[in-house]
Short mmCIF file of C-alpha atoms in Angstrom, two decimals:
data_model
loop_
_atom_site.label_atom_id
_atom_site.label_comp_id
_atom_site.label_asym_id
_atom_site.label_seq_id
_atom_site.Cartn_x
_atom_site.Cartn_y
_atom_site.Cartn_z
CA UNK A 1 -47.97 14.05 -16.84
CA UNK A 2 -49.81 17.18 -15.61
CA UNK A 3 -50.62 17.78 -12.02
CA UNK A 4 -54.19 18.31 -10.87
CA UNK A 5 -55.46 19.89 -7.70
CA UNK A 6 -58.64 18.93 -5.92
CA UNK A 7 -59.19 22.05 -3.80
CA UNK A 8 -57.47 24.92 -2.03
CA UNK A 9 -57.83 26.65 1.28
CA UNK A 10 -56.21 29.45 3.23
CA UNK A 11 -54.59 27.93 6.33
CA UNK A 12 -52.59 29.31 9.23
CA UNK A 13 -51.05 26.28 10.78
CA UNK A 14 -49.14 24.47 8.02
CA UNK A 15 -46.29 26.98 7.79
CA UNK A 16 -45.23 28.93 10.90
CA UNK A 17 -45.82 32.70 10.64
CA UNK A 18 -47.29 32.45 7.10
CA UNK A 19 -50.87 32.83 5.76
CA UNK A 20 -50.74 29.93 3.34
CA UNK A 21 -52.80 28.91 0.32
CA UNK A 22 -52.86 25.16 0.60
CA UNK A 23 -53.16 23.51 -2.84
CA UNK A 24 -54.31 19.91 -2.42
CA UNK A 25 -52.77 17.90 -5.27
CA UNK A 26 -54.50 14.71 -6.42
CA UNK A 27 -53.17 11.39 -7.79
CA UNK A 28 -50.94 10.78 -4.75
CA UNK A 29 -48.87 7.68 -5.18
CA UNK A 30 -47.84 7.48 -1.52
CA UNK A 31 -51.16 6.12 -0.17
CA UNK A 32 -50.15 6.34 3.46
CA UNK A 33 -52.19 4.05 5.74
CA UNK A 34 -54.46 6.22 7.89
CA UNK A 35 -54.22 9.19 5.41
CA UNK A 36 -56.77 11.88 6.33
CA UNK A 37 -56.98 12.88 2.63
CA UNK A 38 -57.35 9.58 0.86
CA UNK A 39 -59.65 11.28 -1.67
CA UNK A 40 -56.39 12.73 -3.08
CA UNK A 41 -55.27 9.21 -4.12
CA UNK A 42 -57.57 9.49 -7.15
CA UNK A 43 -56.67 11.37 -10.39
CA UNK A 44 -59.35 14.09 -9.92
CA UNK A 45 -59.60 17.85 -10.08
CA UNK A 46 -58.46 20.79 -12.15
CA UNK A 47 -55.20 21.19 -14.04
CA UNK A 48 -52.50 22.77 -11.91
CA UNK A 49 -50.49 24.96 -14.23
CA UNK A 50 -49.38 28.57 -14.67
CA UNK A 51 -52.98 29.68 -15.41
CA UNK A 52 -54.11 28.18 -12.10
CA UNK A 53 -51.28 29.89 -10.24
CA UNK A 54 -52.18 33.17 -11.88
CA UNK A 55 -55.81 32.67 -10.86
CA UNK A 56 -54.78 31.99 -7.29
CA UNK A 57 -52.62 35.16 -7.22
CA UNK A 58 -55.51 37.19 -8.66
CA UNK A 59 -57.98 35.81 -6.18
CA UNK A 60 -55.90 35.98 -3.00
CA UNK A 61 -53.41 38.75 -3.78
CA UNK A 62 -51.82 40.15 -0.60
CA UNK A 63 -54.14 38.04 1.58
CA UNK A 64 -51.62 35.19 1.43
CA UNK A 65 -47.91 35.08 1.97
CA UNK A 66 -47.14 31.47 0.92
CA UNK A 67 -48.36 28.93 -1.62
CA UNK A 68 -48.03 25.32 -0.42
CA UNK A 69 -48.18 22.34 -2.72
CA UNK A 70 -49.71 19.57 -0.71
CA UNK A 71 -48.57 16.51 -2.62
CA UNK A 72 -47.37 16.26 -6.15
CA UNK A 73 -45.22 13.20 -5.56
CA UNK A 74 -46.47 11.70 -8.83
CA UNK A 75 -44.54 14.41 -10.72
CA UNK A 76 -41.99 16.22 -8.42
CA UNK A 77 -40.26 17.97 -11.31
CA UNK A 78 -43.54 19.65 -12.25
CA UNK A 79 -43.89 20.83 -8.67
CA UNK A 80 -40.35 22.30 -8.98
CA UNK A 81 -41.26 23.97 -12.23
CA UNK A 82 -44.36 25.58 -10.78
CA UNK A 83 -42.44 26.73 -7.69
CA UNK A 84 -39.88 28.43 -9.99
CA UNK A 85 -42.72 30.07 -11.82
CA UNK A 86 -44.18 31.46 -8.61
CA UNK A 87 -40.81 32.80 -7.50
CA UNK A 88 -40.21 34.44 -10.87
CA UNK A 89 -43.71 35.81 -11.46
CA UNK A 90 -44.82 36.43 -7.78
CA UNK A 91 -41.68 36.99 -5.69
CA UNK A 92 -43.75 38.21 -2.76
CA UNK A 93 -44.91 34.64 -2.11
CA UNK A 94 -42.96 31.95 -0.36
CA UNK A 95 -43.36 28.43 -1.69
CA UNK A 96 -43.59 25.23 0.27
CA UNK A 97 -43.91 21.59 -0.71
CA UNK A 98 -45.36 18.88 1.50
CA UNK A 99 -44.23 15.60 0.15
CA UNK A 100 -45.27 12.17 1.41
CA UNK A 101 -41.89 10.71 0.51
CA UNK A 102 -39.25 10.10 3.19
CA UNK A 103 -36.72 12.15 1.29
CA UNK A 104 -36.82 14.80 -1.42
CA UNK A 105 -35.76 13.06 -4.70
CA UNK A 106 -32.13 13.80 -5.66
CA UNK A 107 -33.18 15.35 -9.02
CA UNK A 108 -35.38 17.98 -7.30
CA UNK A 109 -33.95 21.52 -7.10
CA UNK A 110 -34.70 22.26 -3.49
CA UNK A 111 -33.62 25.88 -3.90
CA UNK A 112 -36.99 26.60 -5.47
CA UNK A 113 -38.68 26.09 -2.11
CA UNK A 114 -38.75 28.21 1.04
CA UNK A 115 -40.13 25.27 3.06
CA UNK A 116 -40.05 21.48 2.57
CA UNK A 117 -42.05 18.97 4.54
CA UNK A 118 -41.15 15.28 4.07
CA UNK A 119 -42.24 12.04 5.46
CA UNK A 120 -45.16 9.73 4.95
CA UNK A 121 -47.92 9.89 7.52
CA UNK A 122 -47.44 6.90 9.86
CA UNK A 123 -50.31 6.84 12.37
CA UNK A 124 -48.31 5.10 15.08
CA UNK A 125 -45.72 7.90 14.96
CA UNK A 126 -48.21 10.73 14.60
CA UNK A 127 -48.22 14.01 12.67
CA UNK A 128 -45.90 17.02 13.07
CA UNK A 129 -47.42 17.82 16.51
CA UNK A 130 -46.26 14.44 17.90
CA UNK A 131 -42.75 14.29 19.42
CA UNK A 132 -42.41 10.78 17.89
CA UNK A 133 -43.28 11.85 14.31
CA UNK A 134 -41.16 10.77 11.38
CA UNK A 135 -42.28 13.87 9.44
CA UNK A 136 -40.02 16.88 9.23
CA UNK A 137 -40.54 20.47 8.16
CA UNK A 138 -37.49 22.43 6.96
CA UNK A 139 -37.14 26.13 6.36
CA UNK A 140 -34.61 27.55 3.89
CA UNK A 141 -32.01 29.73 5.57
CA UNK A 142 -30.43 32.89 4.05
CA UNK A 143 -27.41 30.69 3.25
CA UNK A 144 -29.61 28.37 1.17
CA UNK A 145 -29.43 25.40 3.53
CA UNK A 146 -32.50 23.86 5.18
CA UNK A 147 -33.06 24.07 8.97
CA UNK A 148 -35.38 21.59 10.69
CA UNK A 149 -38.18 23.57 12.33
CA UNK A 150 -40.44 20.65 13.21
CA UNK A 151 -40.14 21.63 16.88
CA UNK A 152 -42.32 24.70 16.18
CA UNK A 153 -45.33 22.34 15.99
CA UNK A 154 -44.58 20.46 19.15
CA UNK A 155 -45.92 22.06 22.37
CA UNK A 156 -44.47 20.57 25.47
CA UNK A 157 -46.44 20.86 28.68
#
């Protein structure tokens, strides 16, 4: 199976302290109730492969610091392969993966990611800004482990 992406956008809130190119991947199998991107449930868009990554790098250059795969749960090993390609070809970029699964599959090489977000969107628990969220964002440490940084999104008054 090949991945497809529906659209992209430069965003500033998904990954703390990064200017991120968000790549919205279609054909999402998670189908979370209340999903704000249900259009990504369909198998639509352009092929997401090395040529697409090269085009992103050419277009955005130093204007971004991170590439974030938003989805890709239909083929997580392809997400890993593309993350490895980015690290090898464009080492200046960090790579993140936002998965709708509760856990990263055991066969996924997490070392290819600088950030991992996991957890389906459950409207009654809220998104990352909610203190009751089930979603978690992890940042890879210099030791190669992952630190939960979800609290960076939660502003307590």
